Short mmCIF file of C-alpha atoms in Angstrom, two decimals:
data_model
loop_
_atom_site.label_atom_id
_atom_site.label_comp_id
_atom_site.label_asym_id
_atom_site.label_seq_id
_atom_site.Cartn_x
_atom_site.Cartn_y
_atom_site.Cartn_z
CA MET A 226 -29.43 -24.16 -6.14
CA GLU A 227 -27.08 -21.98 -4.08
CA SER A 228 -26.73 -19.47 -6.95
CA LYS A 229 -30.48 -19.08 -7.21
CA ALA A 230 -30.74 -18.49 -3.45
CA ILE A 231 -28.08 -15.80 -3.67
CA ASN A 232 -29.85 -14.03 -6.52
CA ASP A 233 -33.16 -14.15 -4.63
CA LEU A 234 -31.54 -12.16 -1.81
CA SER A 235 -29.89 -9.53 -4.00
CA ASP A 236 -32.42 -6.81 -3.19
CA LYS A 237 -33.16 -7.82 0.40
CA ASP A 238 -31.48 -7.62 3.80
CA ILE A 239 -29.44 -10.68 4.72
CA ILE A 240 -29.49 -11.94 8.30
CA CYS A 241 -26.05 -13.29 9.17
CA THR A 242 -23.47 -13.67 11.93
CA ALA A 243 -20.85 -11.00 12.69
CA ALA A 244 -18.32 -10.19 15.40
CA VAL A 245 -19.35 -6.78 16.73
CA ALA A 246 -17.16 -4.52 18.88
CA TRP A 247 -19.18 -2.52 21.43
CA GLY A 248 -16.32 -0.68 23.13
CA PRO A 249 -12.52 -0.42 23.30
CA GLY A 250 -11.00 -3.74 24.36
CA GLN A 251 -14.36 -5.33 25.12
CA PRO A 252 -14.80 -8.96 24.00
CA LEU A 253 -16.27 -9.14 20.51
CA THR A 254 -19.93 -10.18 20.47
CA ILE A 255 -20.82 -12.93 18.01
CA GLN A 256 -24.36 -11.96 17.04
CA GLN A 257 -26.94 -11.86 14.30
CA ILE A 258 -27.02 -8.66 12.23
CA ARG A 259 -28.80 -7.36 9.14
CA VAL A 260 -26.74 -6.58 6.04
CA GLN A 261 -28.55 -4.33 3.57
CA PRO A 262 -28.40 -4.65 -0.25
CA PRO A 263 -25.62 -2.85 -2.12
CA GLN A 264 -26.47 0.61 -3.41
CA LYS A 265 -25.09 2.32 -6.54
CA MET A 266 -21.47 1.26 -7.24
CA GLU A 267 -21.40 -1.04 -4.20
CA VAL A 268 -20.85 -4.78 -3.85
CA ARG A 269 -22.16 -7.25 -1.29
CA ILE A 270 -19.70 -10.05 -0.59
CA LYS A 271 -20.02 -13.41 1.11
CA ILE A 272 -16.81 -13.59 3.17
CA LEU A 273 -15.19 -17.03 3.13
CA PHE A 274 -11.87 -16.29 4.85
CA THR A 275 -10.65 -13.41 6.98
CA SER A 276 -7.69 -12.92 9.31
CA VAL A 277 -6.66 -10.71 12.21
CA CYS A 278 -4.06 -8.00 11.58
CA HIS A 279 -2.27 -5.77 14.12
CA THR A 280 -4.28 -2.86 12.72
CA ASP A 281 -7.48 -4.65 13.77
CA LEU A 282 -5.93 -5.32 17.16
CA SER A 283 -4.89 -1.72 17.88
CA SER A 284 -8.23 -0.39 16.59
CA TRP A 285 -10.18 -2.87 18.74
CA GLN A 286 -8.11 -1.79 21.74
CA GLY A 287 -9.00 1.83 20.92
CA LEU A 288 -5.40 3.04 21.13
CA ASN A 289 -6.21 6.06 18.95
CA VAL A 290 -9.04 7.84 20.72
CA SER A 291 -9.95 9.92 17.65
CA GLN A 292 -10.78 6.74 15.72
CA ARG A 293 -13.17 5.25 18.28
CA VAL A 294 -16.70 4.61 17.09
CA TYR A 295 -19.02 1.85 18.29
CA PRO A 296 -20.68 -0.51 17.65
CA ARG A 297 -18.35 -1.41 14.81
CA ILE A 298 -17.33 -4.39 12.69
CA PHE A 299 -13.57 -4.60 12.34
CA GLY A 300 -11.53 -6.71 9.90
CA HIS A 301 -10.00 -5.72 6.57
CA GLU A 302 -8.03 -8.70 5.25
CA ALA A 303 -10.40 -11.13 3.54
CA SER A 304 -11.48 -13.08 0.49
CA GLY A 305 -14.87 -14.20 -0.66
CA VAL A 306 -17.47 -14.41 -3.41
CA VAL A 307 -19.63 -11.62 -4.82
CA GLU A 308 -23.23 -12.14 -3.67
CA SER A 309 -24.76 -9.17 -5.50
CA VAL A 310 -23.77 -5.89 -7.11
CA GLY A 311 -25.39 -2.47 -7.07
CA GLU A 312 -26.31 -0.24 -9.98
CA GLY A 313 -23.39 0.73 -12.23
CA VAL A 314 -20.97 -2.04 -11.23
CA GLU A 315 -19.66 -3.52 -14.46
CA ASP A 316 -16.25 -5.03 -13.62
CA MET A 317 -17.62 -7.89 -11.51
CA LYS A 318 -20.73 -10.02 -11.12
CA GLU A 319 -22.36 -12.50 -8.78
CA GLY A 320 -20.11 -15.48 -8.13
CA ASP A 321 -16.79 -13.75 -8.84
CA HIS A 322 -13.92 -14.52 -6.47
CA VAL A 323 -12.67 -11.33 -4.85
CA LEU A 324 -10.38 -9.74 -2.28
CA THR A 325 -11.41 -6.81 -0.12
CA ILE A 326 -9.09 -3.79 -0.35
CA PHE A 327 -8.79 -1.13 2.34
CA ASN A 328 -6.98 1.29 -0.01
CA GLY A 329 -9.36 1.57 -2.95
CA GLU A 330 -8.96 2.70 -6.53
CA CYS A 331 -11.79 4.46 -8.38
CA GLY A 332 -9.73 4.74 -11.57
CA GLU A 333 -11.10 8.19 -12.42
CA CYS A 334 -9.66 10.76 -9.99
CA VAL A 335 -6.42 12.69 -10.46
CA TYR A 336 -4.71 10.43 -7.91
CA CYS A 337 -5.71 7.21 -9.64
CA LYS A 338 -4.54 8.57 -12.98
CA SER A 339 -1.17 9.55 -11.51
CA LYS A 340 1.74 7.15 -11.96
CA ILE A 341 3.45 8.24 -8.75
CA THR A 342 0.82 7.42 -6.11
CA ASN A 343 -1.55 4.58 -5.30
CA LEU A 344 -3.87 6.74 -3.22
CA CYS A 345 -7.40 7.53 -4.36
CA GLU A 346 -9.17 10.81 -3.76
CA ARG A 347 -12.37 9.19 -2.43
CA PHE A 348 -11.48 5.64 -1.43
CA ARG A 349 -7.99 5.83 0.09
CA VAL A 350 -7.47 4.20 3.49
CA ASP A 351 -9.17 6.29 6.16
CA PRO A 352 -9.61 4.94 9.72
CA LEU A 353 -12.01 7.81 10.51
CA GLN A 354 -14.46 6.77 7.78
CA SER A 355 -17.20 4.66 9.37
CA VAL A 356 -20.15 4.99 6.95
CA MET A 357 -20.71 4.43 3.24
CA ARG A 358 -19.79 7.33 0.99
CA ASN A 359 -22.97 7.16 -1.10
CA ASP A 360 -25.35 8.34 1.59
CA GLY A 361 -23.41 8.63 4.84
CA LYS A 362 -25.25 5.62 6.28
CA THR A 363 -24.19 2.12 7.29
CA ARG A 364 -25.17 -1.10 5.52
CA PHE A 365 -25.00 -3.01 8.83
CA LEU A 366 -27.89 -2.91 11.29
CA THR A 367 -28.68 -4.61 14.56
CA GLN A 368 -31.74 -6.84 14.60
CA ASP A 369 -33.78 -3.88 15.89
CA GLY A 370 -32.50 -1.54 13.16
CA LYS A 371 -29.74 0.45 14.87
CA PRO A 372 -26.59 1.23 12.82
CA ILE A 373 -23.35 -0.74 13.17
CA TYR A 374 -20.37 1.16 11.78
CA HIS A 375 -17.86 0.23 9.09
CA PHE A 376 -14.05 -0.03 9.29
CA LEU A 377 -11.29 0.68 6.74
CA ASN A 378 -13.61 0.51 3.72
CA THR A 379 -14.14 -3.20 4.30
CA SER A 380 -15.43 -4.64 7.65
CA THR A 381 -14.73 -8.33 7.15
CA PHE A 382 -15.51 -9.86 10.57
CA THR A 383 -18.93 -10.82 9.26
CA GLU A 384 -20.43 -13.48 6.99
CA TYR A 385 -21.56 -10.76 4.57
CA THR A 386 -20.23 -7.25 4.02
CA VAL A 387 -20.98 -4.34 1.69
CA VAL A 388 -18.13 -2.30 0.22
CA ASP A 389 -17.67 0.29 -2.48
CA SER A 390 -16.76 -1.34 -5.80
CA ALA A 391 -13.50 0.63 -5.71
CA CYS A 392 -12.50 -1.51 -2.72
CA VAL A 393 -13.01 -4.94 -4.30
CA VAL A 394 -10.60 -6.76 -6.60
CA LYS A 395 -11.60 -9.72 -8.77
CA ILE A 396 -9.01 -12.50 -9.00
CA ASP A 397 -8.58 -15.73 -10.92
CA PRO A 398 -11.27 -18.20 -9.75
CA LYS A 399 -8.62 -20.94 -9.81
CA ALA A 400 -6.53 -19.14 -7.19
CA PRO A 401 -6.76 -20.66 -3.66
CA LEU A 402 -8.89 -18.14 -1.77
CA ASP A 403 -7.55 -19.13 1.64
CA LYS A 404 -3.98 -18.16 0.75
CA MET A 405 -5.01 -15.24 -1.47
CA THR A 406 -6.62 -13.65 1.61
CA LEU A 407 -3.15 -12.50 2.68
CA LEU A 408 -2.79 -10.34 -0.43
CA SER A 409 -5.67 -8.27 0.89
CA CYS A 410 -3.26 -6.60 3.35
CA CYS A 411 -0.04 -7.92 4.87
CA LEU A 412 1.75 -9.57 1.96
CA SER A 413 0.95 -6.85 -0.54
CA THR A 414 1.99 -4.21 2.01
CA GLY A 415 5.34 -5.79 2.88
CA PHE A 416 6.36 -7.21 -0.47
CA GLY A 417 5.21 -4.13 -2.36
CA ALA A 418 7.14 -1.81 -0.03
CA VAL A 419 10.29 -3.55 -1.25
CA THR A 420 9.49 -3.80 -4.95
CA ASN A 421 7.40 -0.68 -5.51
CA THR A 422 8.20 1.89 -2.81
CA ALA A 423 11.90 1.21 -2.18
CA ASN A 424 12.56 -0.59 -5.47
CA ILE A 425 15.64 -2.20 -3.95
CA HIS A 426 18.37 -3.52 -6.21
CA GLN A 427 20.54 -6.63 -6.43
CA GLY A 428 23.14 -6.69 -3.68
CA SER A 429 21.32 -4.21 -1.41
CA THR A 430 21.65 -4.40 2.35
CA VAL A 431 18.39 -4.30 4.31
CA ALA A 432 17.23 -4.06 7.93
CA VAL A 433 13.69 -5.00 8.92
CA PHE A 434 12.39 -3.77 12.28
CA GLY A 435 9.49 -5.89 13.53
CA LEU A 436 9.07 -9.44 12.24
CA GLY A 437 5.33 -9.81 12.14
CA ALA A 438 3.61 -10.81 8.91
CA VAL A 439 4.39 -7.50 7.18
CA GLY A 440 8.05 -7.61 8.24
CA LEU A 441 8.41 -11.19 7.02
CA ALA A 442 6.83 -10.22 3.70
CA VAL A 443 9.50 -7.50 3.46
CA ILE A 444 12.16 -10.15 4.04
CA GLN A 445 10.77 -12.35 1.27
CA GLY A 446 10.60 -9.36 -1.06
CA ALA A 447 14.19 -8.41 -0.26
CA LYS A 448 15.34 -11.98 -0.90
CA THR A 449 13.50 -12.04 -4.22
CA ARG A 450 15.23 -8.80 -5.23
CA GLY A 451 18.63 -10.30 -4.44
CA ALA A 452 19.55 -8.43 -1.26
CA SER A 453 22.99 -9.47 -0.03
CA LYS A 454 22.26 -8.94 3.67
CA ILE A 455 18.86 -8.95 5.38
CA ILE A 456 18.97 -8.10 9.09
CA GLY A 457 15.85 -8.79 11.13
CA VAL A 458 15.22 -6.95 14.40
CA ASP A 459 12.68 -8.15 16.99
CA ILE A 460 12.46 -8.66 20.76
CA ASN A 461 10.68 -11.99 20.19
CA VAL A 462 13.47 -14.52 19.67
CA ASP A 463 10.98 -17.03 18.24
CA LYS A 464 10.71 -14.77 15.19
CA SER A 465 14.35 -15.52 14.29
CA ILE A 466 13.50 -19.04 13.13
CA LYS A 467 10.68 -17.86 10.90
CA GLY A 468 12.80 -15.00 9.60
CA GLU A 469 15.60 -17.34 8.59
CA SER A 470 13.19 -19.60 6.72
CA MET A 471 11.98 -16.53 4.79
CA GLY A 472 15.48 -15.38 3.79
CA MET A 473 16.83 -13.35 6.72
CA THR A 474 20.63 -13.55 6.98
CA ASP A 475 21.11 -12.01 10.45
CA PHE A 476 18.97 -11.50 13.55
CA ILE A 477 19.22 -8.89 16.30
CA ASN A 478 17.37 -8.93 19.60
CA PRO A 479 17.74 -5.36 20.96
CA ARG A 480 17.71 -6.72 24.51
CA ASP A 481 20.96 -8.58 23.87
CA PHE A 482 23.06 -5.44 23.32
CA LYS A 483 24.11 -2.58 25.55
CA THR A 484 24.77 -0.40 22.52
CA SER A 485 21.98 0.97 20.36
CA VAL A 486 20.61 -1.21 17.57
CA HIS A 487 21.56 1.26 14.87
CA GLU A 488 25.20 1.19 15.99
CA LYS A 489 25.22 -2.61 15.81
CA ILE A 490 23.65 -2.56 12.34
CA ARG A 491 26.14 0.02 11.09
CA GLU A 492 28.92 -2.22 12.37
CA MET A 493 27.45 -5.24 10.58
CA SER A 494 26.86 -3.46 7.29
CA GLU A 495 29.95 -1.31 6.75
CA GLY A 496 28.43 2.01 7.77
CA GLY A 497 24.72 1.29 7.52
CA VAL A 498 22.18 -0.55 5.39
CA ASP A 499 20.89 0.77 2.09
CA PHE A 500 17.26 0.30 3.12
CA SER A 501 15.44 -0.08 6.43
CA PHE A 502 11.78 -0.94 6.96
CA GLU A 503 9.95 0.02 10.16
CA CYS A 504 7.13 -2.46 10.73
CA ALA A 505 6.61 -2.08 14.48
CA GLY A 506 4.54 1.09 14.87
CA ASN A 507 6.90 2.42 17.54
CA LEU A 508 8.56 5.85 17.25
CA ASP A 509 11.70 4.83 19.15
CA VAL A 510 12.07 1.90 16.77
CA LEU A 511 11.51 4.26 13.85
CA ARG A 512 14.43 6.42 14.95
CA GLU A 513 16.67 3.36 15.22
CA ALA A 514 15.57 2.28 11.74
CA PHE A 515 16.36 5.72 10.34
CA LEU A 516 19.81 5.88 11.94
CA SER A 517 20.65 2.32 10.86
CA THR A 518 20.78 3.36 7.20
CA HIS A 519 23.94 4.54 5.47
CA ASP A 520 24.40 8.29 5.36
CA GLY A 521 24.39 9.74 1.86
CA TRP A 522 21.75 7.42 0.42
CA GLY A 523 19.93 5.36 3.06
CA LEU A 524 16.14 5.09 2.74
CA THR A 525 13.74 4.22 5.58
CA VAL A 526 10.25 3.02 4.67
CA VAL A 527 7.57 3.39 7.36
CA LEU A 528 5.02 0.56 7.41
CA GLY A 529 4.04 0.40 11.08
CA ILE A 530 0.77 1.96 12.28
CA HIS A 531 1.49 4.68 14.87
CA PRO A 532 -1.48 5.48 17.13
CA THR A 533 0.57 7.88 19.26
CA PRO A 534 0.05 11.66 18.84
CA ARG A 535 3.83 12.14 19.05
CA MET A 536 5.57 13.50 15.98
CA LEU A 537 8.55 12.13 14.03
CA PRO A 538 11.64 11.72 16.27
CA LEU A 539 13.95 13.44 13.79
CA HIS A 540 15.71 16.76 13.64
CA PRO A 541 15.47 18.47 10.23
CA MET A 542 19.26 18.79 10.04
CA GLU A 543 19.61 15.00 10.20
CA LEU A 544 18.12 14.89 6.71
CA PHE A 545 21.09 16.86 5.45
CA ASP A 546 23.19 13.72 5.88
CA GLY A 547 21.40 12.28 2.86
CA ARG A 548 19.19 9.80 4.65
CA ARG A 549 15.59 9.75 3.47
CA ILE A 550 12.33 8.57 5.00
CA THR A 551 8.98 7.79 3.36
CA GLY A 552 5.73 5.99 4.08
CA SER A 553 4.17 3.20 2.06
CA VAL A 554 0.46 2.45 1.82
CA PHE A 555 -0.56 -1.02 0.62
CA GLY A 556 2.95 -1.53 -0.72
CA GLY A 557 2.48 1.08 -3.42
CA PHE A 558 0.09 -1.21 -5.33
CA LYS A 559 -2.79 0.30 -7.26
CA ALA A 560 -5.25 -2.29 -6.06
CA LYS A 561 -7.66 -2.88 -8.93
CA THR A 562 -5.07 -2.23 -11.62
CA GLN A 563 -2.08 -4.18 -10.31
CA LEU A 564 -3.22 -6.69 -7.68
CA PRO A 565 -4.81 -9.26 -10.05
CA LEU A 566 -1.45 -9.72 -11.81
CA PHE A 567 0.38 -9.92 -8.47
CA ALA A 568 -2.13 -12.56 -7.34
CA HIS A 569 -1.52 -14.49 -10.58
CA HIS A 570 2.24 -14.42 -10.00
CA CYS A 571 1.82 -15.60 -6.41
CA MET A 572 -0.53 -18.35 -7.55
CA HIS A 573 2.17 -19.65 -9.91
CA HIS A 574 5.04 -19.01 -7.45
CA GLN A 575 6.63 -16.41 -9.73
CA GLU A 576 7.26 -13.84 -6.99
CA GLY A 577 9.12 -16.07 -4.53
CA LEU A 578 6.41 -15.64 -1.88
CA LYS A 579 5.58 -18.65 0.27
CA LEU A 580 2.03 -17.74 1.23
CA GLU A 581 1.42 -20.87 3.30
CA GLU A 582 4.27 -19.99 5.70
CA PHE A 583 2.39 -16.91 6.90
CA ILE A 584 -0.69 -18.88 7.98
CA THR A 585 0.33 -20.21 11.40
CA HIS A 586 -3.17 -20.97 12.70
CA GLU A 587 -6.63 -21.70 11.32
CA LEU A 588 -9.81 -21.42 13.38
CA PRO A 589 -13.56 -21.22 12.90
CA PHE A 590 -14.94 -17.67 12.86
CA SER A 591 -16.62 -18.26 16.23
CA SER A 592 -13.13 -18.48 17.80
CA ILE A 593 -12.14 -14.94 16.76
CA ASP A 594 -11.34 -13.95 20.37
CA GLN A 595 -8.77 -16.77 20.43
CA ALA A 596 -7.26 -15.41 17.21
CA PHE A 597 -6.88 -11.98 18.82
CA GLN A 598 -5.21 -13.52 21.87
CA LEU A 599 -2.73 -15.45 19.71
CA LEU A 600 -1.70 -12.17 18.08
CA ILE A 601 -1.46 -10.38 21.44
CA ASN A 602 0.79 -13.16 22.76
CA GLY A 603 3.03 -13.04 19.69
CA LYS A 604 2.17 -16.63 18.83
CA SER A 605 0.71 -16.12 15.36
CA LEU A 606 1.56 -14.39 12.13
CA ARG A 607 -1.80 -14.82 10.48
CA CYS A 608 -4.65 -16.78 11.98
CA LEU A 609 -7.04 -17.60 9.16
CA LEU A 610 -10.68 -17.61 10.20
CA HIS A 611 -13.11 -19.79 8.24
CA LEU A 612 -16.63 -18.44 7.83
#
């Protein structure tokens, strides 16, 4: 009966509930919106689970003025079921279980065909993109027909969303969608940064700056790869307990030391760690992460989102000491090509990831403001919202 109802709506607007942002930092409005049918190479998804990420938080707060556009539906980490597909979509159908992906993969451009990048020419992550690429219009409308803008190729704080097919990944229908939601962003980003971007080796020493969900996923990835020392750095001492349960061997609270953090880490790791991961989105922290690595070969991977207009806090000559620095988008995963296998491994506990440990809270979608506040207060890793 439900399937027939879904099919009957495939070429019509759907009236549903969404959390709409009307201005920077303003409380989200839970309201009825219209979601239009998918156009060519687009997919309309019934969202079942979504969660709040720090990227949603900083975007809602409007920290980067250039990215402000309202009204807008935030959210980018979610799972759900395909409600309908537009013309030309052949790799999925109504009823398929899917994850939304903010860093898409068309499979046809020079970037997608390259083995050394997971960016896509058209569908890569772009916080400035707020309309669909087909026609430059939105698929969300207010009840009186005014546009509501999109976010990070996904917009998941709504019961239904429309995304480009390049930004949807079909997964095993037997996989638990609630836990799989986390592969839509934080776990893939953190774990993949270790295994794909840094490709750390057995016995490596690692420092992780910022122990939110992404940082903890880095810790689990480093443990899986056999790191001999994993140092977690955070000003929230409560994160030390969670970090230890994930595989962290040492914890540093920067407020406990008069010396700089990088000096302490060098002391603890015989000259510096092999790899550091910056997951805080703070340039001062980034410099500490860079200087905490061993000269000659240390690699710093940048994962934090930096809304500041300030530039890198490095002098070019510091790179002559052999330390390197690189960014990592979505953990280096090519979403449509590689994520289904990663999801399969996680489903069967083959990657060492404990997905359930990242979900610290679960709330109904109507309590999304509470989920934001938990994140602001540093009380949650991932609050899973049920739609």
